[in-house]
CSV table of C-alpha atoms in Angstrom, one decimal:
chain,number,residue,atom,x,y,z
K,218,MET,CA,0.0,0.0,0.0
K,219,GLU,CA,2.7,2.4,0.9
K,220,HIS,CA,4.4,1.4,-2.5
K,221,LEU,CA,1.3,2.2,-4.3
K,222,GLU,CA,0.8,5.5,-2.6
K,223,LEU,CA,4.4,6.6,-3.4
K,224,PHE,CA,4.0,5.5,-7.0
K,225,PHE,CA,0.8,7.6,-7.6
K,226,LYS,CA,2.3,10.4,-5.7
K,227,SER,CA,5.5,10.6,-7.6
K,228,VAL,CA,3.9,10.0,-11.0
K,229,PHE,CA,0.9,12.2,-10.9
K,230,ILE,CA,1.0,14.7,-7.9
K,231,ASP,CA,4.6,15.5,-7.6
K,232,ASN,CA,5.3,14.9,-11.2
K,233,MET,CA,8.9,15.9,-11.9
K,234,VAL,CA,8.1,18.1,-14.9
K,235,PHE,CA,4.7,19.6,-14.1
K,236,ALA,CA,5.2,20.2,-10.2
K,237,THR,CA,8.9,20.7,-9.7
K,238,PHE,CA,10.2,21.6,-13.3
K,239,LEU,CA,12.9,19.0,-13.1
K,240,GLY,CA,14.5,18.0,-16.4
K,241,MET,CA,12.9,20.9,-18.2
K,242,CYS,CA,15.8,21.5,-20.5
K,243,SER,CA,15.9,18.1,-22.1
K,244,TYR,CA,12.0,17.9,-21.9
K,245,LEU,CA,11.9,21.1,-24.2
K,246,ALA,CA,14.8,20.0,-26.3
K,247,VAL,CA,14.1,16.3,-27.0
K,248,SER,CA,10.4,16.5,-27.6
K,249,LYS,CA,10.1,17.3,-31.1
K,250,LYS,CA,9.4,13.7,-32.1
K,251,VAL,CA,7.6,10.9,-30.2
K,252,THR,CA,10.3,8.3,-30.9
K,253,THR,CA,13.2,10.2,-29.6
K,254,ALA,CA,11.1,11.3,-26.6
K,255,VAL,CA,10.3,7.7,-25.8
K,256,GLY,CA,14.1,6.9,-26.0
K,257,LEU,CA,14.8,9.7,-23.5
K,258,GLY,CA,12.1,8.9,-21.2
K,259,ALA,CA,13.1,5.3,-21.1
K,260,ALA,CA,16.8,6.2,-20.4
K,261,VAL,CA,15.7,8.5,-17.5
K,262,ILE,CA,13.6,5.8,-16.0
K,263,PHE,CA,16.5,3.4,-16.2
K,264,VAL,CA,19.2,5.8,-14.7
K,265,LEU,CA,16.9,7.1,-11.9
K,266,GLY,CA,16.0,3.5,-10.9
K,267,ILE,CA,19.8,2.9,-10.6
K,268,THR,CA,21.0,6.2,-9.0
K,269,VAL,CA,18.3,6.8,-6.5
K,270,PRO,CA,18.8,3.6,-4.5
K,271,LEU,CA,22.6,4.0,-4.8
K,272,ASN,CA,22.4,7.6,-3.5
K,273,TRP,CA,20.0,6.5,-0.8
K,274,LEU,CA,22.8,4.1,0.5
K,275,LEU,CA,25.3,6.8,0.3
K,276,ASP,CA,23.0,9.2,2.2
K,277,GLN,CA,22.1,6.6,4.8
K,278,TYR,CA,25.5,5.2,5.7
K,279,ILE,CA,27.9,8.1,4.8
K,280,LEU,CA,26.4,11.4,4.5
K,281,ARG,CA,23.6,12.2,7.0
K,282,ASP,CA,24.0,13.3,10.5
K,283,GLY,CA,25.3,10.4,12.7
K,284,ALA,CA,25.4,8.1,9.7
K,285,LEU,CA,28.9,7.1,10.3
K,286,GLU,CA,28.0,5.3,13.5
K,287,TRP,CA,28.5,1.9,12.1
K,288,LEU,CA,32.2,2.7,12.1
K,289,GLY,CA,32.2,3.0,15.8
K,290,PRO,CA,30.7,5.4,18.4
K,291,GLU,CA,33.5,7.9,18.2
K,292,TYR,CA,32.2,8.7,14.5
K,293,ALA,CA,28.6,9.3,15.5
K,294,ALA,CA,29.1,13.1,15.7
K,295,TYR,CA,30.0,13.7,12.2
K,296,ASP,CA,27.5,15.3,9.7
K,297,LEU,CA,28.8,15.2,6.3
K,298,SER,CA,25.5,16.2,4.7
K,299,PHE,CA,27.2,19.4,3.2
K,300,LEU,CA,29.1,16.9,0.7
K,301,SER,CA,26.0,15.4,-0.6
K,302,PHE,CA,25.9,17.6,-3.9
K,303,ILE,CA,29.2,16.6,-4.9
K,304,MET,CA,28.8,12.9,-3.9
K,305,PHE,CA,25.5,12.5,-5.6
K,306,ILE,CA,26.7,14.2,-8.7
K,307,ALA,CA,29.8,12.0,-8.9
K,308,THR,CA,27.8,8.9,-8.3
K,309,ILE,CA,25.4,9.8,-11.1
K,310,ALA,CA,28.2,10.6,-13.6
K,311,THR,CA,30.1,7.5,-12.8
K,312,MET,CA,27.0,5.3,-13.0
K,313,VAL,CA,25.9,6.9,-16.2
K,314,GLN,CA,29.4,6.1,-17.8
K,315,LEU,CA,29.4,2.7,-16.4
K,316,VAL,CA,25.8,1.9,-17.7
K,317,GLU,CA,26.7,3.3,-21.0
K,318,ILE,CA,29.8,1.0,-21.3
K,319,VAL,CA,27.9,-2.0,-20.0
K,320,VAL,CA,24.9,-1.5,-22.3
K,321,GLU,CA,27.1,-0.9,-25.4
K,322,LYS,CA,28.9,-4.3,-24.6
K,323,PHE,CA,26.1,-6.5,-23.8
K,324,LEU,CA,22.8,-5.0,-25.1
K,325,PRO,CA,23.8,-3.3,-28.4
K,326,ALA,CA,20.1,-3.1,-29.5
K,327,LEU,CA,19.1,-1.2,-26.3
K,328,TYR,CA,22.4,1.0,-26.8
K,329,ASN,CA,21.2,2.0,-30.3
K,330,SER,CA,18.0,3.4,-29.0
K,331,LEU,CA,19.2,4.7,-25.6
K,332,GLY,CA,22.9,5.4,-26.2
K,333,ILE,CA,22.9,8.9,-27.4
K,334,PHE,CA,20.7,10.0,-24.6
K,335,LEU,CA,22.9,8.5,-21.9
K,336,PRO,CA,25.8,11.1,-21.8
K,337,LEU,CA,23.1,13.8,-21.9
K,338,ILE,CA,21.5,12.4,-18.8
K,339,ALA,CA,24.5,12.9,-16.5
K,340,VAL,CA,23.6,16.6,-16.4
K,341,ASN,CA,20.0,16.3,-16.4
K,342,CYS,CA,18.2,18.0,-13.6
K,343,ALA,CA,15.9,15.4,-13.1
K,344,ILE,CA,18.5,12.8,-12.2
K,345,LEU,CA,20.2,15.0,-9.6
K,346,GLY,CA,16.7,16.3,-8.5
K,347,GLY,CA,15.6,12.7,-8.0
K,348,SER,CA,18.2,12.1,-5.6
K,349,LEU,CA,17.9,15.5,-3.8
K,350,PHE,CA,14.3,15.2,-3.3
K,351,MET,CA,14.8,11.5,-2.1
K,352,GLN,CA,17.2,13.1,0.5
K,353,SER,CA,14.9,16.0,1.5
K,354,ARG,CA,11.7,13.9,1.6
K,355,GLN,CA,13.3,11.3,3.9
K,356,ILE,CA,12.4,8.3,2.0
K,357,ALA,CA,12.5,5.5,4.6
K,358,SER,CA,13.9,2.3,3.0
K,359,ILE,CA,15.8,1.2,0.1
K,360,ASP,CA,12.9,-0.5,-1.8
K,361,LEU,CA,10.9,2.7,-1.4
K,362,ALA,CA,13.9,4.6,-2.8
K,363,LEU,CA,13.9,2.3,-5.8
K,364,ASN,CA,10.2,2.8,-6.1
K,365,TYR,CA,10.5,6.5,-5.9
K,366,GLY,CA,13.3,6.5,-8.7
K,367,LEU,CA,11.4,4.4,-10.9
K,368,SER,CA,8.0,6.2,-10.6
K,369,SER,CA,9.3,9.5,-10.8
K,370,GLY,CA,11.2,8.4,-14.0
K,371,PHE,CA,8.0,7.1,-15.2
K,372,GLY,CA,6.3,10.5,-14.4
K,373,PHE,CA,9.0,12.2,-16.6
K,374,PHE,CA,8.3,9.6,-19.4
K,375,LEU,CA,4.7,10.3,-19.3
K,376,ALA,CA,5.2,14.0,-19.6
K,377,ILE,CA,7.7,14.0,-22.5
K,378,LEU,CA,5.7,11.5,-24.3
K,379,THR,CA,2.5,13.6,-24.3
K,380,ILE,CA,4.2,16.8,-25.1
K,381,ALA,CA,5.9,15.3,-28.0
K,382,ALA,CA,2.5,13.8,-29.2
K,383,ILE,CA,1.1,17.2,-28.8
K,384,ARG,CA,4.0,18.9,-30.6
K,385,GLU,CA,3.8,16.5,-33.6
K,386,LYS,CA,0.1,17.4,-34.0
K,387,ILE,CA,0.6,21.1,-33.4
K,388,ARG,CA,2.9,21.4,-36.4
K,389,TYR,CA,-0.2,21.5,-38.5
K,390,SER,CA,-2.0,24.2,-36.6
K,391,ASN,CA,-1.9,27.9,-37.2
K,392,VAL,CA,0.0,29.1,-34.2
K,393,PRO,CA,0.9,32.9,-34.0
K,394,PRO,CA,4.3,33.3,-35.5
K,395,ALA,CA,6.0,34.7,-32.4
K,396,LEU,CA,4.8,31.8,-30.3
K,397,ARG,CA,5.9,29.0,-32.7
K,398,GLY,CA,8.3,26.5,-31.3
K,399,LEU,CA,9.3,27.4,-27.8
K,400,GLY,CA,6.6,29.8,-26.8
K,401,ILE,CA,3.7,27.6,-27.4
K,402,THR,CA,5.5,24.6,-25.9
K,403,PHE,CA,5.7,26.6,-22.7
K,404,ILE,CA,2.2,27.5,-22.6
K,405,ILE,CA,0.9,24.0,-23.5
K,406,THR,CA,3.2,22.7,-20.6
K,407,GLY,CA,1.6,25.2,-18.3
K,408,LEU,CA,-1.9,24.1,-19.3
K,409,MET,CA,-0.8,20.4,-18.8
K,410,ALA,CA,0.6,21.1,-15.4
K,411,ILE,CA,-2.7,22.8,-14.5
K,412,GLY,CA,-4.4,19.6,-15.7
K,413,PHE,CA,-2.0,17.4,-13.6
K,414,MET,CA,-2.8,19.7,-10.5
K,415,SER,CA,-6.2,18.1,-10.4
K,416,PHE,CA,-4.7,14.8,-9.3
K,417,GLY,CA,-3.9,16.7,-6.0
K,418,GLY,CA,-6.6,15.5,-4.1
K,419,MET,CA,-6.3,11.8,-5.0
K,420,LEU,CA,-4.4,10.7,-1.9
K,421,THR,CA,-6.5,12.6,0.6
K,422,GLY,CA,-9.6,10.5,-0.2
K,423,GLY,CA,-11.7,13.3,-1.3
K,424,ASP,CA,-11.8,14.9,2.2
K,425,GLU,CA,-10.5,18.3,0.7
K,426,GLY,CA,-13.0,18.2,-1.9
K,427,GLY,CA,-15.9,18.0,0.4
K,428,SER,CA,-14.7,21.1,2.3
K,429,GLY,CA,-14.4,23.2,-1.0
K,430,ASP,CA,-16.2,26.2,0.4
K,431,SER,CA,-14.4,26.4,3.6
K,432,ALA,CA,-11.2,26.3,1.7
K,433,GLN,CA,-12.2,29.2,-0.4
K,434,VAL,CA,-13.2,31.2,2.7
K,435,ILE,CA,-9.7,30.5,4.0
K,436,ARG,CA,-8.1,31.8,0.9
K,437,ILE,CA,-10.2,35.1,1.0
K,438,GLU,CA,-9.2,35.6,4.6
K,439,LYS,CA,-5.5,35.3,4.1
K,440,PRO,CA,-4.9,36.3,0.5
K,441,SER,CA,-1.3,37.4,1.3
K,442,ASP,CA,-0.4,33.8,2.4
K,443,THR,CA,2.3,32.8,-0.2
K,444,ASN,CA,1.6,29.0,0.2
K,445,VAL,CA,-1.9,28.9,-1.2
K,446,ASN,CA,-2.5,25.2,-1.8
K,447,ASP,CA,-5.9,25.1,-3.1
K,448,ASP,CA,-6.4,22.2,-5.2
K,449,ASN,CA,-10.0,23.1,-5.8
K,450,LEU,CA,-8.7,25.7,-8.3
K,451,ALA,CA,-7.2,23.1,-10.3
K,452,ASP,CA,-10.5,21.4,-11.0
K,453,TYR,CA,-12.0,24.2,-12.8
K,454,GLU,CA,-8.9,24.8,-14.9
K,455,SER,CA,-8.5,21.2,-16.0
K,456,GLU,CA,-11.6,21.6,-18.1
K,457,GLU,CA,-10.0,24.4,-20.0
K,458,ASP,CA,-7.1,22.1,-20.7
K,459,VAL,CA,-9.5,19.6,-22.4
K,460,GLN,CA,-11.1,22.3,-24.4
K,461,GLU,CA,-7.8,23.5,-25.5
K,462,ASN,CA,-7.0,19.9,-26.7
K,463,GLU,CA,-10.2,19.7,-28.5
K,464,ASN,CA,-9.5,23.2,-30.1
K,465,GLN,CA,-6.3,21.7,-31.3
K,466,GLU,CA,-7.8,18.9,-32.8
K,467,ASN,CA,-10.4,20.9,-34.5
K,468,THR,CA,-7.9,23.1,-36.1
K,469,LEU,CA,-6.0,20.1,-37.3
K,470,GLU,CA,-9.1,18.7,-39.0
K,471,GLU,CA,-9.8,22.1,-40.7
K,472,THR,CA,-6.2,22.2,-42.2
K,473,ASN,CA,-6.5,18.7,-43.4
T,194,MET,CA,36.1,52.5,-25.4
T,195,GLY,CA,37.3,52.3,-21.8
T,196,LEU,CA,37.3,49.2,-20.1
T,197,LEU,CA,35.5,46.9,-22.4
T,198,SER,CA,36.1,46.5,-26.2
T,199,LYS,CA,33.3,46.4,-28.5
T,200,LYS,CA,33.6,42.5,-28.8
T,201,ASP,CA,33.8,42.2,-24.9
T,202,ARG,CA,30.6,44.3,-24.6
T,203,ALA,CA,28.8,42.2,-27.0
T,204,LEU,CA,29.6,39.2,-24.7
T,205,ILE,CA,27.9,40.7,-21.8
T,206,LEU,CA,24.8,42.4,-23.7
T,207,ASP,CA,24.0,39.7,-26.2
T,208,PRO,CA,22.7,37.3,-23.7
T,209,LEU,CA,20.4,39.9,-22.2
T,210,THR,CA,18.5,40.2,-25.5
T,211,ASP,CA,19.0,38.3,-28.6
T,212,ASN,CA,20.9,35.3,-27.3
T,213,ASN,CA,19.1,35.0,-23.9
T,214,PRO,CA,19.9,31.6,-22.4
T,215,ILE,CA,16.3,31.1,-21.3
T,216,THR,CA,14.2,32.3,-24.1
T,217,ILE,CA,16.5,31.6,-27.0
T,218,GLN,CA,18.9,29.0,-26.1
T,219,VAL,CA,16.5,27.1,-23.9
T,220,LEU,CA,19.0,26.4,-21.1
T,221,GLY,CA,18.7,26.3,-17.4
T,222,ILE,CA,15.0,26.4,-17.2
T,223,CYS,CA,15.0,23.4,-14.7
T,224,SER,CA,16.1,25.2,-11.6
T,225,ALA,CA,14.6,28.6,-12.6
T,226,LEU,CA,10.9,28.4,-12.7
T,227,ALA,CA,10.0,26.6,-9.4
T,228,ILE,CA,11.5,29.4,-7.2
T,229,THR,CA,9.9,32.4,-9.0
T,230,ALA,CA,6.9,32.7,-6.7
T,231,GLN,CA,8.7,35.5,-4.8
T,232,LEU,CA,10.9,38.1,-6.1
T,233,LYS,CA,13.4,37.7,-3.2
T,234,ALA,CA,13.9,34.1,-3.8
T,235,SER,CA,14.5,34.9,-7.6
T,236,ILE,CA,17.1,37.6,-6.8
T,237,VAL,CA,19.0,35.3,-4.6
T,238,MET,CA,18.9,32.5,-7.2
T,239,ALA,CA,20.1,35.0,-9.8
T,240,LEU,CA,23.0,36.2,-7.7
T,241,SER,CA,24.0,32.6,-6.9
T,242,VAL,CA,24.0,31.7,-10.5
T,243,ILE,CA,25.9,34.9,-11.5
T,244,PHE,CA,28.6,34.0,-8.8
T,245,VAL,CA,28.9,30.3,-9.8
T,246,MET,CA,29.0,31.1,-13.6
T,247,GLY,CA,31.6,33.9,-13.2
T,248,VAL,CA,33.9,31.9,-10.9
T,249,GLY,CA,33.3,28.6,-12.7
T,250,ASN,CA,34.0,30.0,-16.1
T,251,ILE,CA,37.4,31.6,-14.8
T,252,VAL,CA,38.4,28.2,-13.3
T,253,ILE,CA,37.6,26.1,-16.4
T,254,SER,CA,39.2,28.7,-18.7
T,255,LEU,CA,42.4,28.6,-16.4
T,256,LEU,CA,42.4,24.7,-16.6
T,257,ARG,CA,41.3,24.3,-20.3
T,258,ASN,CA,44.7,23.2,-21.5
T,259,MET,CA,45.1,20.8,-18.7
T,260,ILE,CA,41.7,19.0,-18.8
T,261,PRO,CA,41.9,15.7,-21.0
T,262,SER,CA,38.8,16.0,-23.1
T,263,LYS,CA,37.5,12.5,-22.2
T,264,ILE,CA,36.9,13.3,-18.6
T,265,ARG,CA,36.1,17.0,-19.0
T,266,ILE,CA,32.4,16.4,-18.1
T,267,ILE,CA,33.4,15.1,-14.6
T,268,VAL,CA,35.9,17.9,-14.1
T,269,GLN,CA,33.3,20.5,-15.0
T,270,LEU,CA,30.7,18.9,-12.6
T,271,VAL,CA,33.3,18.8,-9.8
T,272,VAL,CA,34.0,22.6,-10.2
T,273,VAL,CA,30.4,23.5,-10.3
T,274,ALA,CA,29.6,21.2,-7.5
T,275,THR,CA,32.2,22.8,-5.2
T,276,LEU,CA,31.0,26.3,-6.0
T,277,VAL,CA,27.6,25.4,-5.4
T,278,ILE,CA,28.4,23.9,-2.1
T,279,VAL,CA,30.1,27.2,-1.1
T,280,VAL,CA,26.8,29.0,-2.0
T,281,ASP,CA,24.7,26.7,-0.2
T,282,GLN,CA,26.7,26.8,2.9
T,283,VAL,CA,26.8,30.6,2.7
T,284,LEU,CA,23.0,30.8,2.3
T,285,LYS,CA,22.5,28.3,5.2
T,286,ALA,CA,24.6,30.5,7.5
T,287,TYR,CA,23.3,34.0,6.6
T,288,ALA,CA,19.8,33.4,5.2
T,289,TYR,CA,18.5,30.2,6.6
T,290,GLU,CA,14.9,30.8,6.0
T,291,LEU,CA,15.6,31.5,2.4
T,292,SER,CA,17.8,28.5,2.0
T,293,LYS,CA,14.9,26.5,3.3
T,294,GLN,CA,12.6,27.8,0.9
T,295,LEU,CA,14.9,27.3,-2.0
T,296,SER,CA,15.5,23.8,-0.7
T,297,VAL,CA,17.0,21.5,-3.5
T,298,PHE,CA,16.9,24.1,-6.1
T,299,ILE,CA,20.3,25.5,-5.0
T,300,GLY,CA,21.7,22.1,-5.4
T,301,LEU,CA,20.2,21.9,-8.8
T,302,ILE,CA,22.4,24.8,-10.0
T,303,ILE,CA,25.0,22.0,-10.6
T,304,THR,CA,22.9,20.5,-13.3
T,305,ASN,CA,21.8,23.9,-14.6
T,306,CYS,CA,22.4,23.5,-18.4
T,307,ILE,CA,23.5,27.0,-18.8
T,308,ILE,CA,26.5,26.5,-16.7
T,309,MET,CA,27.6,23.2,-18.5
T,310,GLY,CA,26.6,24.7,-21.8
T,311,ARG,CA,28.8,27.7,-21.3
T,312,PHE,CA,31.7,25.7,-20.1
T,313,GLU,CA,31.5,23.5,-23.1
T,314,ALA,CA,30.8,26.1,-25.7
T,315,PHE,CA,33.0,29.0,-24.5
T,316,ALA,CA,35.2,28.6,-21.5
T,317,LEU,CA,37.0,25.6,-23.0
T,318,GLY,CA,38.1,27.6,-25.9
T,319,ASN,CA,38.7,31.2,-24.7
T,320,GLY,CA,40.9,33.1,-22.5
T,321,VAL,CA,40.2,34.0,-18.9
T,322,TRP,CA,38.9,37.6,-19.2
T,323,ARG,CA,36.5,36.8,-22.1
T,324,SER,CA,35.2,33.8,-20.4
T,325,PHE,CA,34.4,35.6,-17.3
T,326,LEU,CA,32.6,38.2,-19.3
T,327,ASP,CA,30.7,35.5,-21.1
T,328,GLY,CA,29.7,33.8,-17.8
T,329,ILE,CA,28.5,37.1,-16.2
T,330,GLY,CA,26.6,38.0,-19.3
T,331,ASN,CA,24.8,34.7,-19.6
T,332,ALA,CA,24.1,34.6,-15.8
T,333,LEU,CA,22.7,38.1,-16.1
T,334,GLY,CA,20.4,37.0,-18.9
T,335,TYR,CA,19.2,34.2,-16.9
T,336,GLY,CA,18.7,36.6,-13.9
T,337,VAL,CA,16.7,39.0,-15.8
T,338,ILE,CA,14.2,36.6,-16.8
T,339,LEU,CA,14.0,35.2,-13.3
T,340,ILE,CA,13.4,38.6,-11.8
T,341,ILE,CA,10.8,39.6,-14.4
T,342,VAL,CA,8.8,36.4,-13.7
T,343,GLY,CA,9.3,36.7,-9.9
T,344,PHE,CA,8.2,40.3,-10.1
T,345,PHE,CA,5.0,39.5,-11.8
T,346,ARG,CA,4.2,36.4,-9.9
T,347,GLU,CA,4.8,38.0,-6.5
T,348,LEU,CA,2.9,41.3,-7.5
T,349,LEU,CA,-0.2,39.7,-9.1
T,350,GLY,CA,-0.2,36.6,-6.7
T,351,SER,CA,0.2,38.1,-3.3
T,352,GLY,CA,0.2,41.8,-3.9
T,353,THR,CA,3.7,42.2,-2.4
T,354,LEU,CA,7.2,43.0,-3.6
T,355,LEU,CA,10.1,41.7,-1.6
T,356,GLY,CA,7.5,41.0,1.1
T,357,ILE,CA,6.4,44.7,1.2
T,358,GLN,CA,2.6,45.2,0.5
T,359,VAL,CA,2.7,47.5,-2.3
T,360,LEU,CA,-1.0,47.4,-3.4
T,361,GLY,CA,-2.4,48.2,0.1
T,362,ASP,CA,-3.6,45.7,2.8
T,363,PRO,CA,-6.0,43.0,1.8
T,364,ILE,CA,-7.5,42.5,5.2
T,365,THR,CA,-8.3,45.8,6.1
T,366,LYS,CA,-9.1,46.7,2.5
T,367,THR,CA,-6.9,49.6,1.8
T,368,GLY,CA,-5.2,50.9,-1.3
T,369,LEU,CA,-6.3,49.0,-4.5
T,370,TYR,CA,-8.2,46.4,-2.4
T,371,SER,CA,-10.7,49.1,-1.3
T,372,ILE,CA,-12.0,49.2,-4.8
T,373,GLY,CA,-12.6,45.4,-5.2
T,374,TYR,CA,-9.1,44.2,-6.4
T,375,GLU,CA,-8.4,40.5,-5.5
T,376,ASN,CA,-5.0,38.8,-5.5
T,377,ASN,CA,-4.8,36.1,-8.0
T,378,GLY,CA,-3.6,33.2,-5.9
T,379,PHE,CA,-3.2,31.1,-9.1
T,380,MET,CA,-0.2,33.1,-10.0
T,381,LEU,CA,1.6,31.5,-7.0
T,382,LEU,CA,1.1,27.8,-8.3
T,383,SER,CA,3.8,26.3,-10.5
T,384,PRO,CA,1.9,26.2,-13.9
T,385,MET,CA,1.8,30.0,-14.0
T,386,ALA,CA,5.5,30.3,-14.0
T,387,LEU,CA,5.6,28.4,-17.4
T,388,ILE,CA,2.9,30.5,-18.8
T,389,VAL,CA,4.6,33.7,-17.7
T,390,VAL,CA,7.7,32.7,-19.5
T,391,GLY,CA,5.7,31.7,-22.5
T,392,ILE,CA,4.2,35.2,-22.5
T,393,ILE,CA,7.7,36.8,-22.2
T,394,ILE,CA,8.9,34.6,-25.2
T,395,TRP,CA,5.9,35.9,-27.2
T,396,ILE,CA,6.6,39.5,-26.5
T,397,GLN,CA,10.2,39.2,-27.2
T,398,ARG,CA,9.8,37.4,-30.6
T,399,THR,CA,6.9,39.9,-31.6
T,400,ARG,CA,9.4,42.7,-30.9
T,401,SER,CA,12.3,41.1,-32.9
T,402,PRO,CA,10.8,38.9,-35.7
T,403,HIS,CA,14.2,37.4,-36.8
T,404,LEU,CA,14.1,35.3,-33.7
T,405,VAL,CA,10.8,33.4,-34.8
T,406,GLU,CA,11.2,29.7,-35.2
T,407,GLU,CA,9.6,27.2,-37.7
T,408,ASN,CA,6.7,25.4,-36.2
């Protein structure tokens, strides 16, 4: 149950691309065609599934406050967490190189489809972000860490696949010249993120949905609160998102 | 001409407009958008990136003839990671609240594509002074977008700038609020960062049509 909850949370609610903007660079750069997008997405799942559990072990047994206790009681006072950035990125870079070599040697078919993306991935924010969020969210055990890595990778996969599909279609629509390419991709991603926000109430079992009115009252009382977390807002906006998609399809048909 | 020759000046000014790292080169969006809900966080982020880029470009440019090209990515990562740790520790010491708020995004400067991109494209092949200028220029271009986004999101989202209520007090209904103005809480949520950047790109490309891409 815990695993299922973490899976849904990382894929839909805390989706890497839509909620935290991790991996935006490659998300925007490699989403022109569905096939390449699938390749990059698969590579991200793969690498996250390896590096997050590894970095979890590093964090648990070397980096965090008191982690060195297994060496002896006199080491318990050390807190090496300030080294986590450099340790995580070193693990990621070496793992990516290793994986690249191993895959090239033993799985040439996989290498042909993933190969060109693997070096790119060492500097992908999504990979380091996965490890850093794993650390700051205090994932409790190594199997949860593995689950977290794989499912947030899957969230990225889902995001890049959908945007690539939309971008392939939008090529036939009449976008205002200044918005073509990057601009419209940003705006579509924003709309998709609004759509994904509607998953926000999923894990609370609908409790928040029932108290919609009171949530709005709270918002009016404290409008200067910077952490406004009203998921109710998302519900209204996701309809707009659907409409937007419909409009796109309509224009597509017209141009055909 | 003074301190900067014409070429050097172009290194600083180009990234601010026609070669902006965010809106044209599409680099460094990862760590940029999530923290722009408040102007203060955006400014701190921009300053951190300026520091890391300036110093990092100097270091890489000094080492450029010593780095074997096969392991250059690792060397670059180590340089950036060291600088980012310095930034992170300084923020933790002097601005703890802010560093909590920026959470993992300071760490994500390491994988900020602008930094690696400029190391690869410029610092590895150019002298120290020019690399420094290039770093500062690109980081400024990045910072400008961050600050614009942060300005609008904080102003429209919570009616404040740097935490000061500039539109009046929403609870006692003074200033703009007395004539029925409401804050748009939606601006504080993450999707709006994307849409605001999309609008900035739109405006920029409408003003300079030669930047328009093919669909």
